[in-house]
Amino acid sequence: MLCRFYKLKSGFILSMKKHLFLCVLTFISLSLKANWHKHSFNVMGTQAEVELWYENDVKAQHFAVMVESEMRRIEELMSPYIESSEVYKINQMPVGKSLNLSEELFLLIQRSIEFSRLSNGAFDITFASIGYRYNYRERIKPTLDEIDQGKPLIDYRSIKLDAKNYKIAFAKQGMKIDLGGIAKGYAVDRCIELLRQKGVKHAFVKSGGDSRLLGDKRGRLWTIGIQHPRNKDKVLTQVPLENVAISTSGDYERFFIENGERIHHILDPKTGQSAKKSISVSIIAADSTTADALSTTVFILGYEKGLSLINKMKDVSAIIIDANGQFHYSDDLVSN
């Protein structure tokens, strides 16, 4: 089967095999040359990676460690599990009280609500009001009664923000938030910006399913592999890209099987249960924050509503695999 090439509206080139079955974007590392530096670590509940080129080896190593430090800083600020984090404190906040936030976290919550409005609530950080009851390692899910009790608490409109004083309050007792659908993308963007400020012109930063490329690979495009979501060791094809962000959301990241049903971590805010319309969604956009939020959003919406949303957006592309394993592409990925 021949590879087909498409010119995207955002100006980068995508190469794909259009009829491959089931895929997700993942990074394929090429052999390192002199002045290329690579560093991997675990943070925010997933594996992260940075690869960069810089003339000074000592500084390059420092920059790689700087990326890890920045991701850990964001984790300590935004994790719902770390008791000293601002998000943890938000989730302990009773109705009638407000909490002062750092400008950084306030602005990301504000942006999260913008994606909620854009998607009519498909993206909603208050999914955590039920989401905290799931434990995928222990194969625990809430009962139907617990879900019914928690569903009224999933409502981004019940987050009250005071933009003047960077304060947050909840309108309903028992509400919780989780930035898992946007925080990793934000962290990747922050790291790319820090590297850019240091004069780095060629870099790759990845956190879980969120990746962003700075420049090219010094005369070559970065190579992204399309991998079978049911076989993490199998690469189906490769995609050359530069200066772009990619995020993939899939039902294979955190899950367990119960009575033949896949219980995974991407919850539909309307049902409080695992979203059923997609297997994998990959979004290509200018920044990782946008790509991260939209991959979650489109996964929940399904391919029809998801493509309707993406096709209206500038410089955003989508590759969707629906629940039946069928591929769907945004208009810019389809040849004329």
XYZ file of C-alpha atoms in Angstrom:
336
model
C 0.000 0.000 0.000
C 1.446 3.345 -1.011
C 1.721 6.245 1.412
C -0.358 9.284 0.445
C 0.750 12.830 1.197
C -1.499 15.719 2.179
C -0.770 19.409 2.568
C -2.364 20.652 5.771
C -3.930 24.110 6.132
C -1.429 24.910 8.885
C 1.478 24.396 6.528
C 3.051 21.151 7.725
C 3.065 17.851 5.850
C 1.444 14.653 7.020
C 2.186 11.237 5.568
C -0.159 8.389 6.421
C -1.527 5.082 5.206
C -5.176 5.889 4.976
C -6.553 2.396 5.455
C -4.504 1.187 8.407
C -6.514 -0.309 11.268
C -6.310 1.385 14.675
C -3.563 3.875 15.409
C -2.246 6.365 17.933
C 0.548 8.860 17.662
C 3.771 8.076 19.465
C 7.320 9.358 19.167
C 10.003 7.322 17.395
C 13.450 8.323 18.525
C 16.200 8.391 15.924
C 19.817 7.640 16.770
C 21.434 10.487 18.621
C 24.239 12.434 17.063
C 26.784 14.732 18.671
C 25.134 17.641 20.485
C 21.797 15.851 20.670
C 20.708 15.327 24.267
C 17.872 13.128 25.492
C 16.363 12.808 28.958
C 13.450 10.657 30.136
C 11.647 10.671 33.487
C 8.315 9.914 35.119
C 6.058 12.785 36.158
C 2.333 13.628 36.320
C 1.520 9.925 36.340
C 3.188 9.206 33.005
C 6.499 9.041 31.178
C 7.965 12.294 29.912
C 10.814 12.896 27.512
C 12.883 15.732 26.120
C 15.297 15.653 23.200
C 17.164 18.763 22.095
C 20.126 19.983 20.093
C 22.489 22.632 21.418
C 26.112 23.475 20.674
C 27.212 23.532 24.325
C 26.899 20.067 25.864
C 26.939 21.256 29.465
C 24.180 23.784 28.856
C 22.179 21.262 26.858
C 22.215 18.833 29.781
C 21.161 21.672 32.067
C 18.255 22.529 29.748
C 17.069 18.905 29.748
C 17.027 18.840 33.547
C 15.267 22.224 33.490
C 12.423 20.616 31.532
C 12.004 17.932 34.184
C 12.043 20.543 36.962
C 9.359 22.582 35.206
C 7.080 19.582 34.792
C 7.506 18.671 38.443
C 6.692 22.242 39.449
C 3.454 22.105 37.467
C 2.602 18.706 38.940
C 3.045 20.097 42.458
C 0.754 22.993 41.550
C -1.993 21.110 39.695
C -2.116 17.511 40.936
C -5.395 16.589 42.663
C -3.459 14.008 44.718
C -0.689 16.143 46.254
C -2.038 17.734 49.448
C 0.056 20.876 49.069
C -1.193 21.556 45.513
C -3.675 24.289 44.754
C -6.009 21.869 42.970
C -6.113 19.592 46.018
C -7.016 22.585 48.191
C -9.722 23.642 45.729
C -11.292 20.205 46.015
C -11.508 20.531 49.802
C -13.236 23.907 49.544
C -16.781 24.060 50.962
C -19.622 25.925 49.279
C -19.759 29.539 50.407
C -15.990 29.834 50.611
C -13.545 31.049 47.975
C -9.856 30.411 47.472
C -7.105 32.665 46.162
C -5.172 31.034 43.337
C -1.887 31.698 41.607
C -2.369 33.607 38.374
C -1.000 30.632 36.454
C -3.558 28.142 37.722
C -6.406 30.636 37.538
C -5.703 31.323 33.854
C -5.541 27.613 33.004
C -8.879 26.973 34.735
C -10.267 29.943 32.828
C -9.020 28.451 29.569
C -10.498 25.079 30.505
C -13.896 26.724 30.834
C -13.444 28.243 27.369
C -13.078 24.708 25.964
C -16.182 23.700 27.934
C -18.158 26.471 26.287
C -16.731 25.641 22.873
C -17.800 22.002 23.208
C -21.115 22.557 25.009
C -19.759 20.784 28.060
C -18.073 17.772 26.430
C -14.847 19.054 27.988
C -15.479 19.689 31.679
C -12.873 19.652 34.447
C -15.638 19.028 37.013
C -15.855 15.438 35.703
C -13.700 14.780 38.776
C -16.851 15.061 40.906
C -17.429 11.440 39.838
C -13.998 10.672 38.426
C -12.377 10.507 41.859
C -14.440 7.379 42.563
C -12.674 5.404 39.806
C -9.503 3.474 40.610
C -8.184 1.760 37.497
C -5.308 -0.045 39.187
C -7.646 -1.564 41.766
C -10.386 -2.157 39.166
C -12.867 -0.054 41.116
C -15.718 1.955 39.611
C -18.625 3.814 41.256
C -22.032 2.210 41.570
C -24.895 3.454 39.402
C -26.386 5.139 42.490
C -23.102 6.948 43.153
C -22.969 8.066 39.530
C -26.552 9.342 39.664
C -25.767 11.268 42.842
C -22.619 12.763 41.352
C -23.846 13.731 37.875
C -25.484 17.024 39.001
C -22.079 18.105 40.322
C -20.504 17.860 36.859
C -21.178 21.356 35.586
C -18.458 23.809 34.609
C -20.992 26.636 34.946
C -20.967 26.034 38.698
C -17.315 27.128 38.887
C -17.320 30.765 39.965
C -14.232 32.778 39.016
C -13.229 36.233 40.230
C -10.836 37.432 37.519
C -9.920 40.582 39.401
C -8.639 38.773 42.492
C -7.841 35.341 40.987
C -10.372 33.632 43.248
C -12.412 30.478 42.714
C -15.581 29.203 44.385
C -18.040 26.352 43.818
C -21.806 26.752 43.571
C -22.487 23.139 44.607
C -21.269 21.192 47.620
C -19.102 18.195 46.712
C -17.771 19.514 43.410
C -14.226 18.615 42.416
C -11.981 19.478 39.475
C -9.201 17.645 37.667
C -7.006 19.222 34.979
C -5.902 15.856 33.583
C -7.325 16.741 30.157
C -5.242 19.894 29.748
C -2.403 20.105 32.317
C 0.080 17.839 30.514
C -0.357 19.816 27.307
C 0.145 23.027 29.240
C 3.305 21.620 30.836
C 4.705 20.684 27.418
C 4.014 24.214 26.145
C 5.754 25.746 29.159
C 8.832 23.582 28.597
C 9.024 24.412 24.906
C 8.781 28.115 25.732
C 11.566 27.833 28.317
C 13.814 26.070 25.784
C 13.025 28.733 23.193
C 13.984 31.453 25.684
C 17.330 29.711 26.220
C 18.053 29.834 22.501
C 17.232 26.203 21.702
C 15.944 25.914 18.130
C 15.482 22.161 17.759
C 13.673 20.161 20.439
C 11.019 17.587 21.218
C 9.084 17.517 24.497
C 6.603 14.791 25.392
C 4.425 14.025 28.396
C 2.251 10.954 27.993
C 0.186 11.412 24.852
C 1.094 15.088 24.473
C 4.043 16.158 22.325
C 5.347 19.353 20.816
C 8.125 19.883 18.298
C 10.357 22.936 18.204
C 11.869 23.467 14.779
C 12.973 20.438 12.814
C 15.623 17.791 13.433
C 18.358 19.958 11.936
C 17.525 19.559 8.289
C 15.120 16.652 8.679
C 11.573 16.482 9.949
C 10.851 14.877 13.284
C 9.462 11.369 12.836
C 6.253 10.477 14.632
C 5.103 6.874 14.551
C 1.510 5.711 14.282
C 1.157 2.816 16.675
C -1.505 0.158 17.127
C -3.427 1.083 20.327
C -3.895 -2.586 21.217
C -0.216 -3.409 20.652
C 2.161 -0.752 21.974
C 5.152 -2.462 20.361
C 3.733 -2.335 16.835
C 4.294 0.734 14.642
C 2.075 0.919 11.580
C 3.535 3.926 9.745
C 5.558 7.107 10.281
C 4.662 10.777 10.050
C 7.197 13.583 9.404
C 6.359 16.877 11.197
C 7.914 20.090 12.485
C 6.884 23.071 14.636
C 3.606 21.545 15.713
C 1.896 19.978 18.716
C 0.229 16.567 18.802
C -2.033 15.032 21.410
C -3.577 11.583 21.422
C -6.382 10.446 23.725
C -7.257 6.768 23.792
C -9.199 4.160 25.715
C -6.009 2.132 26.319
C -4.106 4.505 28.619
C -5.769 3.723 31.977
C -8.435 1.050 31.959
C -9.642 -2.330 33.115
C -12.040 -4.845 31.589
C -15.153 -5.868 33.493
C -17.720 -8.269 32.040
C -16.311 -7.585 28.583
C -16.624 -3.796 28.974
C -13.615 -1.480 28.833
C -13.728 0.908 31.804
C -11.303 3.717 30.968
C -10.348 7.136 32.287
C -11.946 9.431 29.697
C -15.339 10.101 31.223
C -18.328 11.550 29.418
C -19.576 14.429 31.608
C -23.168 13.660 30.633
C -23.070 10.061 31.873
C -20.266 9.996 34.443
C -19.029 6.838 32.731
C -16.346 5.976 30.180
C -16.964 7.632 26.808
C -18.077 5.066 24.235
C -17.897 6.744 20.826
C -14.132 6.561 20.134
C -11.092 4.339 20.492
C -8.443 6.937 19.715
C -8.312 10.609 18.755
C -5.212 12.492 17.633
C -5.238 16.266 17.325
C -2.569 18.332 15.581
C -2.493 22.010 16.559
C -0.137 24.920 17.049
C 0.214 24.386 20.814
C -0.079 21.427 23.166
C -2.628 22.987 25.511
C -5.101 23.261 22.640
C -4.256 19.821 21.246
C -4.596 18.184 24.672
C -7.997 19.699 25.464
C -9.360 19.037 21.982
C -8.250 15.394 21.851
C -10.256 14.750 25.023
C -13.172 16.802 23.705
C -13.390 15.046 20.330
C -12.964 11.617 21.932
C -16.093 12.291 23.999
C -18.076 13.934 21.192
C -17.446 11.152 18.685
C -16.434 11.559 15.075
C -19.532 13.339 13.702
C -19.764 16.153 16.249
C -15.995 16.091 16.711
C -15.223 16.677 13.045
C -17.919 19.339 12.858
C -16.078 21.206 15.620
C -12.542 20.704 14.262
C -13.424 21.632 10.677
C -14.524 25.062 11.890
C -11.188 25.730 13.597
C -8.133 27.251 11.988
C -4.901 25.247 11.919
C -6.307 22.246 13.780
C -6.444 18.718 12.349
C -7.945 15.481 13.621
C -7.551 11.746 13.082
C -10.366 9.830 14.758
C -10.891 6.113 15.191
C -14.495 5.428 16.132
C -15.836 2.635 18.314
C -16.025 0.340 15.264
C -12.366 0.876 14.346
C -13.159 3.108 11.362
C -10.908 6.059 10.496
C -12.232 9.601 10.106
C -10.191 12.674 9.126
C -10.691 16.408 9.316
C -11.216 18.088 5.945
C -7.636 19.326 5.659
C -6.295 15.758 5.762
C -8.416 14.592 2.845
C -7.065 15.035 -0.669
C -9.067 17.117 -3.107
